[in-house]
Amino acid sequence: MTNPVRQAANRLNIGVERYMPHSFIFVVVLTVIAYITALAVTPTGPIEIVNEWYGQFWGFLEFGMQMTLIIVAGYGIATAPIMRKFIEKLATLPNSSTQAYLSVVAVGTGLAYFNWGLGMVAATFYAITLGAIRDDVDFGYLIATAYIGLWPGVLGSLSITAPLLVNTPGHFLEEQIGIISLAETIFSPLHLTVVICTFLASLLLIYLMRPPEDEVEPLQTDRLESLIPKYGETTADGGKPTLAERLNQNPLFSAIMVILGLVFITYLSVYEGLIATLGLNSMNFILLMTGLALHGSPISYVNAITDGVEKAAQVILQFPFYGGIQGILIGTGLATIIMDSVIAVATATTYPALIFIGTGILNIFVPSAGGQYIVTGEILHGAGESIGTPHSVVVSAYTFGDGWTNMLQPFWALPVIGMAGLQIRNIWGYVMMGVIMWGLVAGTILLVFPAAGLI
């Protein structure tokens, strides 16, 4: 007999498959909603709203490039020959379909904890590899599991935006809140508790939603070659390589750049402290150098990065449109109205949970941790200071809310489904169950900790 969780997931899947459009249609709908809402509740005129929309349309260029690089550089690492062999070996360890599903969660969370882009790509390739060697697993569910399992690690990731931002000297709120170390945010008891509990809850959810044997739809073998790329190959015809090909494949050129990178990383670690200075640019630098080192051959890495950009194409396309939505929210004051409405009913006990909810709502419209925090950070920290909530808790609660509806936002699933050759509707019913679970677990912890005097 199918359990209630599986039944609910099935109902959501049926609804999503019928009514879920392409993710680009989603951003258009969100733009219309933001426009109409701003027109209704703010004094801004219709043409002014359009001007605000265009005014921020290109506002995400730097941040969008940083996010794209995290995905693409993660793809470069995950597809390196040595990583491919490791993933293939790892995929032979599960002894049952249930173990296979749960192992995808563990891989996604574990790798995303170090870097969310690497976790996203590696967990997806791991799921694809499992689908390639097993006929007792449902491929669509494997990919949904890879996406759901990613987010507990993202919450505490060393590459998560807001904690890195406030850990960076000269950040835009330094005069108000100072420098907040990673020890106070992602390594704090509150933060670690949410990460651990959402991970355990994800394992339970994946176990309960797993398809029964008679409903399993395995990966079709004729799709394997396109889904699992091979890099590091020699000449296509097997003949003697030309001088140009030998230069392209010569690891010396990779070694030169990797050595330069190691020198800088060593300097950063010894003289400034790597963790203390870790930011989006330094994280991407480490990822790029690591991928280049793992591939060895320059052309192998170039080919991997080229394919990685293809997987991130929809992210590149849609970032400007989300920038436009942010322009509407900021320029019209709509974002401030939303956050003020949430904050107005806050107490010292409920404030972290309300930040979580308010951030989650805004994040549906602007799936950009850095961009949204720049808009709401001053408001959130100002209210927190008056209530008595530590600035570090505000950052953590914000991060949880951002991660919560990032899971719901189709935008961030685009690289995953692109690598798997699926559509959003193939996984979204399961993902929505994950969103519900996350909201309950993280929201409860954010209420319990202040009520118990643990922050």
Coordinates of C-alpha atoms in Angstrom, one line a residue:
M1 CA 0.0 0.0 0.0
T2 CA 1.3 3.5 -1.0
N3 CA 2.1 5.7 2.0
P4 CA 0.5 9.1 2.4
V5 CA 3.7 11.0 1.5
R6 CA 4.1 9.0 -1.7
Q7 CA 0.4 9.6 -2.5
A8 CA 0.8 13.4 -2.0
A9 CA 3.9 13.4 -4.2
N10 CA 2.1 11.6 -6.9
R11 CA -0.8 14.1 -6.9
L12 CA 1.7 17.0 -7.1
N13 CA 3.5 15.3 -10.0
I14 CA 0.3 14.9 -11.9
G15 CA -0.6 18.5 -11.4
V16 CA 2.8 19.8 -12.3
E17 CA 3.1 17.6 -15.5
R18 CA -0.2 19.1 -16.7
Y19 CA 0.2 22.8 -15.8
M20 CA 3.9 23.6 -15.3
P21 CA 5.3 25.7 -18.2
H22 CA 8.9 26.3 -19.1
S23 CA 10.9 28.2 -16.5
F24 CA 11.2 31.2 -18.8
I25 CA 7.4 31.5 -18.8
F26 CA 7.7 31.4 -15.0
V27 CA 9.9 34.5 -15.0
V28 CA 7.4 36.3 -17.3
V29 CA 4.5 35.5 -14.9
L30 CA 6.5 36.7 -11.9
T31 CA 7.3 39.9 -13.8
V32 CA 3.6 40.6 -14.4
I33 CA 2.7 39.8 -10.8
A34 CA 5.4 42.2 -9.5
Y35 CA 4.3 44.9 -11.9
I36 CA 0.6 44.7 -11.1
T37 CA 1.3 44.5 -7.3
A38 CA 3.6 47.5 -7.4
L39 CA 1.0 49.4 -9.4
A40 CA -1.7 48.5 -6.8
V41 CA 0.2 49.1 -3.5
T42 CA 2.8 51.8 -4.3
P43 CA 2.4 55.3 -5.6
T44 CA 4.6 54.5 -8.6
G45 CA 3.1 55.1 -12.1
P46 CA 3.0 52.5 -14.9
I47 CA 5.8 54.1 -17.0
E48 CA 7.9 54.6 -13.9
I49 CA 7.7 50.9 -13.1
V50 CA 8.9 50.1 -16.6
N51 CA 11.8 52.4 -16.1
E52 CA 12.6 50.8 -12.7
W53 CA 12.4 47.4 -14.4
Y54 CA 14.9 48.3 -17.1
G55 CA 17.1 50.2 -14.6
Q56 CA 18.0 47.0 -12.9
F57 CA 17.7 44.7 -15.9
W58 CA 21.5 44.6 -16.2
G59 CA 22.1 45.0 -12.5
F60 CA 23.0 41.3 -12.0
L61 CA 25.9 41.2 -14.6
E62 CA 28.7 40.7 -12.0
F63 CA 26.7 38.5 -9.7
G64 CA 25.2 36.5 -12.5
M65 CA 28.7 35.8 -13.9
Q66 CA 29.9 34.7 -10.4
M67 CA 26.9 32.3 -10.1
T68 CA 27.4 31.0 -13.6
L69 CA 31.1 30.4 -12.9
I70 CA 30.2 28.4 -9.8
I71 CA 28.0 26.1 -11.9
V72 CA 30.4 25.9 -14.8
A73 CA 33.6 25.5 -12.7
G74 CA 31.7 22.8 -10.7
Y75 CA 30.9 21.1 -13.9
G76 CA 34.6 21.2 -14.9
I77 CA 35.6 19.5 -11.7
A78 CA 32.8 16.9 -11.7
T79 CA 33.6 15.8 -15.3
A80 CA 37.3 15.5 -14.9
P81 CA 38.5 11.9 -15.7
I82 CA 39.6 11.2 -12.2
M83 CA 36.3 12.5 -10.7
R84 CA 34.4 10.5 -13.3
K85 CA 36.2 7.3 -12.2
F86 CA 35.5 8.1 -8.6
I87 CA 31.8 8.7 -9.2
E88 CA 31.6 5.5 -11.2
K89 CA 33.2 3.6 -8.3
L90 CA 30.9 5.2 -5.8
A91 CA 27.9 4.2 -7.8
T92 CA 28.7 0.5 -7.4
L93 CA 28.4 0.7 -3.6
P94 CA 24.6 0.8 -3.0
N95 CA 23.2 -2.7 -2.7
S96 CA 19.5 -1.8 -3.3
S97 CA 17.4 0.9 -5.0
T98 CA 16.6 2.5 -1.6
Q99 CA 20.3 2.7 -0.8
A100 CA 20.9 4.2 -4.2
Y101 CA 18.3 7.0 -3.7
L102 CA 19.6 7.8 -0.2
S103 CA 23.2 7.8 -1.4
V104 CA 22.4 10.6 -3.9
V105 CA 21.2 12.8 -1.0
A106 CA 24.4 12.1 0.9
V107 CA 26.6 12.9 -2.1
G108 CA 24.7 16.1 -2.9
T109 CA 24.7 17.4 0.7
G110 CA 28.3 16.5 1.3
L111 CA 29.8 18.1 -1.8
A112 CA 27.5 21.1 -1.7
Y113 CA 28.7 21.8 1.8
F114 CA 32.1 22.7 0.2
N115 CA 30.7 24.3 -2.9
W116 CA 27.1 24.3 -4.1
G117 CA 28.0 24.3 -7.8
L118 CA 30.2 21.3 -7.4
G119 CA 27.5 19.5 -5.3
M120 CA 24.8 20.3 -7.9
V121 CA 26.9 19.0 -10.8
A122 CA 28.5 16.0 -9.1
A123 CA 25.3 14.8 -7.5
T124 CA 23.5 15.0 -10.8
F125 CA 26.3 13.0 -12.6
Y126 CA 26.2 10.5 -9.7
A127 CA 22.5 10.1 -10.2
I128 CA 22.9 9.7 -13.9
T129 CA 25.7 7.1 -13.3
L130 CA 23.4 5.1 -11.0
G131 CA 20.7 5.2 -13.6
A132 CA 23.2 3.9 -16.2
I133 CA 24.2 0.8 -14.1
R134 CA 21.0 0.0 -12.4
D135 CA 17.6 -1.0 -13.9
D136 CA 15.8 -1.0 -10.5
V137 CA 15.8 2.8 -10.0
D138 CA 13.5 5.4 -11.4
F139 CA 15.6 7.9 -13.4
G140 CA 13.3 10.9 -12.9
Y141 CA 13.2 10.3 -9.2
L142 CA 17.0 9.9 -9.0
I143 CA 17.4 13.4 -10.5
A144 CA 14.7 14.9 -8.2
T145 CA 16.6 13.3 -5.3
A146 CA 19.9 14.9 -6.5
Y147 CA 18.2 18.3 -6.5
I148 CA 16.5 17.9 -3.2
G149 CA 19.6 16.5 -1.5
L150 CA 21.7 19.4 -2.7
W151 CA 20.0 22.0 -0.5
P152 CA 20.9 21.0 3.1
G153 CA 24.6 21.3 2.0
V154 CA 23.9 24.6 0.3
L155 CA 22.6 26.0 3.6
G156 CA 26.0 25.6 5.2
S157 CA 28.1 25.8 2.1
L158 CA 31.4 27.7 2.1
S159 CA 30.2 29.3 -1.1
I160 CA 26.9 30.6 0.3
T161 CA 26.5 34.3 -0.6
A162 CA 25.2 36.3 2.5
P163 CA 27.6 34.8 5.1
L164 CA 30.6 35.3 2.7
L165 CA 29.5 38.8 2.0
V166 CA 29.4 39.9 5.7
N167 CA 32.7 38.1 6.2
T168 CA 34.3 40.3 3.6
P169 CA 36.0 43.6 4.7
G170 CA 34.4 46.6 3.2
H171 CA 31.0 45.0 2.6
F172 CA 28.1 47.4 2.2
L173 CA 26.8 47.0 5.8
E174 CA 30.1 47.1 7.6
E175 CA 29.4 50.4 9.4
Q176 CA 26.1 49.0 10.7
I177 CA 26.9 45.4 11.6
G178 CA 30.7 45.1 11.3
I179 CA 32.5 42.0 10.0
I180 CA 30.7 38.8 10.9
S181 CA 32.9 35.8 10.8
L182 CA 31.9 32.4 9.4
A183 CA 32.2 31.0 12.9
E184 CA 29.2 33.1 13.9
T185 CA 27.1 32.2 10.8
I186 CA 27.6 28.9 9.0
F187 CA 29.6 27.3 11.8
S188 CA 27.3 28.4 14.6
P189 CA 25.1 25.9 16.6
L190 CA 21.9 27.3 15.1
H191 CA 23.2 27.1 11.5
L192 CA 24.6 23.6 11.9
T193 CA 21.4 22.4 13.6
V194 CA 19.3 23.4 10.6
V195 CA 21.8 21.9 8.2
I196 CA 21.8 18.5 10.0
C197 CA 18.1 18.4 10.6
T198 CA 17.2 19.3 7.0
F199 CA 19.6 16.6 5.8
L200 CA 18.1 13.9 8.1
A201 CA 14.6 15.1 7.1
S202 CA 15.6 14.9 3.4
L203 CA 16.7 11.3 3.8
L204 CA 13.4 10.4 5.5
L205 CA 11.4 12.2 2.8
I206 CA 13.3 10.5 -0.1
Y207 CA 12.8 7.1 1.6
L208 CA 9.0 7.7 1.9
M209 CA 8.5 9.0 -1.6
R210 CA 10.5 6.3 -3.4
P211 CA 8.6 4.7 -6.3
P212 CA 7.5 1.1 -5.9
E213 CA 9.0 -1.5 -8.3
D214 CA 6.0 -1.6 -10.6
E215 CA 6.2 2.2 -11.2
V216 CA 10.0 2.4 -11.9
E217 CA 11.0 4.0 -15.2
P218 CA 14.7 3.4 -15.7
L219 CA 17.1 5.4 -17.8
Q220 CA 17.0 4.4 -21.5
T221 CA 20.3 3.1 -22.6
D222 CA 20.3 5.0 -25.9
R223 CA 20.6 8.2 -23.9
L224 CA 23.7 7.3 -22.0
E225 CA 26.4 8.7 -24.4
S226 CA 24.8 12.1 -24.4
L227 CA 24.3 12.3 -20.7
I228 CA 27.7 11.1 -19.5
P229 CA 30.4 13.0 -21.4
K230 CA 34.0 11.9 -21.7
Y231 CA 36.8 14.3 -21.7
G232 CA 40.6 13.9 -22.1
E233 CA 40.3 11.9 -25.3
T234 CA 43.1 12.1 -27.9
T235 CA 42.6 12.7 -31.6
A236 CA 39.3 11.7 -33.0
D237 CA 40.6 9.5 -35.8
G238 CA 43.3 7.8 -33.6
G239 CA 46.1 9.0 -36.0
K240 CA 49.2 10.8 -35.1
P241 CA 48.4 14.1 -33.4
T242 CA 49.3 17.3 -35.1
L243 CA 51.6 19.9 -33.4
A244 CA 48.5 22.0 -32.5
E245 CA 46.8 19.0 -31.0
R246 CA 50.0 18.1 -29.0
L247 CA 50.1 21.7 -27.6
N248 CA 46.4 21.6 -26.8
Q249 CA 46.8 18.3 -24.9
N250 CA 50.1 19.2 -23.2
P251 CA 49.6 19.4 -19.4
L252 CA 52.5 21.8 -19.1
F253 CA 50.3 24.7 -20.0
S254 CA 47.8 23.7 -17.3
A255 CA 50.6 23.2 -14.8
I256 CA 51.8 26.8 -15.4
M257 CA 48.4 28.2 -14.4
V258 CA 47.8 25.8 -11.6
I259 CA 51.2 26.7 -10.0
L260 CA 50.4 30.4 -10.2
G261 CA 47.1 29.6 -8.6
L262 CA 48.7 27.5 -5.8
V263 CA 51.2 30.4 -5.1
F264 CA 48.3 32.8 -4.6
I265 CA 46.2 30.4 -2.5
T266 CA 49.2 29.6 -0.3
Y267 CA 49.9 33.3 0.2
L268 CA 46.2 33.9 1.0
S269 CA 46.2 31.0 3.5
V270 CA 49.5 32.0 5.3
Y271 CA 49.2 35.7 5.4
E272 CA 45.5 36.6 5.4
G273 CA 43.7 33.3 6.4
L274 CA 41.9 31.6 3.6
I275 CA 38.6 31.1 5.4
A276 CA 38.7 34.7 6.8
T277 CA 39.0 36.1 3.2
L278 CA 36.9 33.6 1.4
G279 CA 34.5 35.3 -1.1
L280 CA 32.7 34.5 -4.3
N281 CA 35.7 35.5 -6.4
S282 CA 38.3 33.6 -4.4
M283 CA 36.0 30.5 -4.3
N284 CA 35.6 30.6 -8.0
F285 CA 39.3 31.0 -8.4
I286 CA 39.9 27.8 -6.3
L287 CA 37.3 25.9 -8.3
L288 CA 38.8 26.9 -11.7
M289 CA 42.4 26.0 -10.6
T290 CA 41.2 22.7 -9.2
G291 CA 39.3 21.8 -12.4
L292 CA 42.3 22.7 -14.5
A293 CA 44.6 20.5 -12.3
L294 CA 42.2 17.5 -12.4
H295 CA 41.8 17.6 -16.2
G296 CA 45.5 18.0 -16.8
S297 CA 45.0 18.5 -20.5
P298 CA 44.1 22.1 -21.3
I299 CA 41.8 21.1 -24.2
S300 CA 40.0 18.6 -22.0
Y301 CA 39.2 21.4 -19.5
V302 CA 38.2 23.8 -22.3
N303 CA 35.8 21.2 -23.7
A304 CA 34.3 20.6 -20.3
I305 CA 33.8 24.3 -19.5
T306 CA 32.3 24.8 -23.0
D307 CA 29.7 22.1 -22.2
G308 CA 29.2 23.4 -18.7
V309 CA 28.2 26.8 -20.2
E310 CA 25.6 25.1 -22.3
K311 CA 24.1 23.5 -19.2
A312 CA 24.0 26.9 -17.6
A313 CA 22.5 28.7 -20.6
Q314 CA 19.1 29.2 -19.1
V315 CA 20.7 30.7 -16.0
I316 CA 22.6 33.2 -18.2
L317 CA 19.4 34.0 -20.1
Q318 CA 17.1 34.5 -17.2
F319 CA 19.4 36.4 -14.7
P320 CA 18.7 39.8 -16.4
F321 CA 15.0 39.2 -16.3
Y322 CA 15.2 38.5 -12.6
G323 CA 17.3 41.7 -12.3
G324 CA 14.4 43.5 -13.9
I325 CA 12.0 42.1 -11.3
Q326 CA 14.4 43.2 -8.6
G327 CA 14.3 46.7 -10.1
I328 CA 10.5 46.7 -9.7
L329 CA 10.7 45.5 -6.1
I330 CA 13.4 48.0 -5.1
G331 CA 12.6 51.1 -7.2
T332 CA 8.9 51.1 -6.3
G333 CA 9.5 50.3 -2.6
L334 CA 7.5 47.1 -2.9
A335 CA 10.3 45.0 -1.3
T336 CA 10.4 47.4 1.7
I337 CA 6.6 47.1 2.0
I338 CA 6.7 43.3 2.1
M339 CA 9.5 43.1 4.6
D340 CA 8.0 45.9 6.8
S341 CA 4.7 44.0 6.9
V342 CA 6.5 40.9 8.1
I343 CA 8.7 42.7 10.7
A344 CA 5.7 44.7 12.1
V345 CA 4.4 41.6 13.9
A346 CA 7.8 40.4 15.1
T347 CA 9.0 39.7 18.6
A348 CA 12.4 38.6 19.8
T349 CA 11.1 35.0 19.7
T350 CA 9.4 35.1 16.3
Y351 CA 11.8 37.4 14.4
P352 CA 14.2 34.8 13.0
A353 CA 11.3 32.7 11.7
L354 CA 9.6 35.8 10.2
I355 CA 12.9 36.7 8.4
F356 CA 12.8 33.1 7.1
I357 CA 9.3 33.5 5.7
G358 CA 9.7 37.1 4.4
T359 CA 13.0 36.2 2.6
G360 CA 11.4 33.1 1.2
I361 CA 8.5 35.1 -0.3
L362 CA 10.8 37.7 -1.9
N363 CA 13.2 35.1 -3.1
I364 CA 10.5 33.6 -5.3
F365 CA 10.6 36.8 -7.3
V366 CA 14.4 37.4 -7.1
P367 CA 16.4 34.2 -6.7
S368 CA 19.6 36.0 -6.0
A369 CA 21.0 35.8 -2.5
G370 CA 23.4 38.7 -2.9
G371 CA 21.0 40.9 -4.8
Q372 CA 18.1 40.5 -2.4
Y373 CA 20.3 40.8 0.7
I374 CA 21.6 44.2 -0.6
V375 CA 18.0 45.3 -0.8
T376 CA 16.7 44.0 2.5
G377 CA 19.8 43.7 4.7
E378 CA 19.7 47.2 6.2
I379 CA 16.0 46.8 7.1
L380 CA 16.5 43.3 8.6
H381 CA 19.5 44.2 10.7
G382 CA 18.0 47.5 11.9
A383 CA 14.8 45.8 13.1
G384 CA 16.9 42.9 14.6
E385 CA 19.0 45.4 16.5
S386 CA 15.9 47.1 18.0
I387 CA 14.4 43.7 19.0
G388 CA 17.7 42.3 20.3
T389 CA 18.3 39.6 17.7
P390 CA 22.1 39.2 17.0
H391 CA 23.2 40.2 13.5
S392 CA 24.7 36.7 12.9
V393 CA 21.3 35.2 13.5
V394 CA 19.7 37.6 11.1
V395 CA 22.2 36.5 8.4
S396 CA 21.5 32.8 9.2
A397 CA 17.7 33.2 9.1
Y398 CA 18.0 35.1 5.9
T399 CA 20.2 32.3 4.4
F400 CA 17.7 29.7 5.4
G401 CA 14.8 31.6 3.8
D402 CA 16.7 32.1 0.7
G403 CA 17.7 28.4 0.4
W404 CA 14.1 27.4 1.2
T405 CA 12.4 28.9 -1.9
N406 CA 15.5 28.6 -4.0
M407 CA 14.5 24.9 -4.0
L408 CA 11.1 26.0 -5.2
Q409 CA 12.4 28.3 -7.9
P410 CA 12.8 26.4 -11.2
F411 CA 15.6 28.8 -12.1
W412 CA 18.2 26.9 -10.0
A413 CA 17.1 23.5 -11.2
L414 CA 17.9 24.4 -14.8
P415 CA 21.5 23.0 -14.8
V416 CA 20.3 19.8 -13.2
I417 CA 17.6 19.0 -15.7
G418 CA 19.8 20.2 -18.5
M419 CA 22.5 17.6 -17.6
A420 CA 19.8 14.9 -17.2
G421 CA 17.9 15.7 -20.4
L422 CA 14.6 16.2 -18.5
Q423 CA 12.0 18.9 -18.1
I424 CA 11.1 20.8 -14.9
R425 CA 7.8 19.0 -14.7
N426 CA 9.5 15.6 -14.5
I427 CA 10.8 16.3 -11.0
W428 CA 8.8 19.2 -9.6
G429 CA 6.1 17.3 -7.7
Y430 CA 8.8 15.6 -5.6
V431 CA 10.6 19.0 -5.2
M432 CA 7.5 20.7 -3.9
M433 CA 7.3 18.0 -1.2
G434 CA 10.9 18.9 -0.3
V435 CA 9.9 22.6 0.0
I436 CA 7.1 21.7 2.4
M437 CA 9.4 19.6 4.5
W438 CA 12.1 22.3 4.6
G439 CA 9.7 25.0 5.7
L440 CA 8.4 22.9 8.6
V441 CA 11.9 21.8 9.8
A442 CA 13.8 25.1 9.4
G443 CA 10.9 27.2 10.6
T444 CA 10.4 25.1 13.7
I445 CA 14.1 25.3 14.6
L446 CA 14.1 29.1 14.1
L447 CA 11.2 29.3 16.6
V448 CA 12.7 26.9 19.2
F449 CA 16.2 28.4 19.4
P450 CA 15.2 31.9 20.5
A451 CA 12.3 30.6 22.7
A452 CA 14.9 28.4 24.5
G453 CA 17.4 31.2 24.9
L454 CA 19.9 29.5 22.6
I455 CA 20.8 32.6 20.6

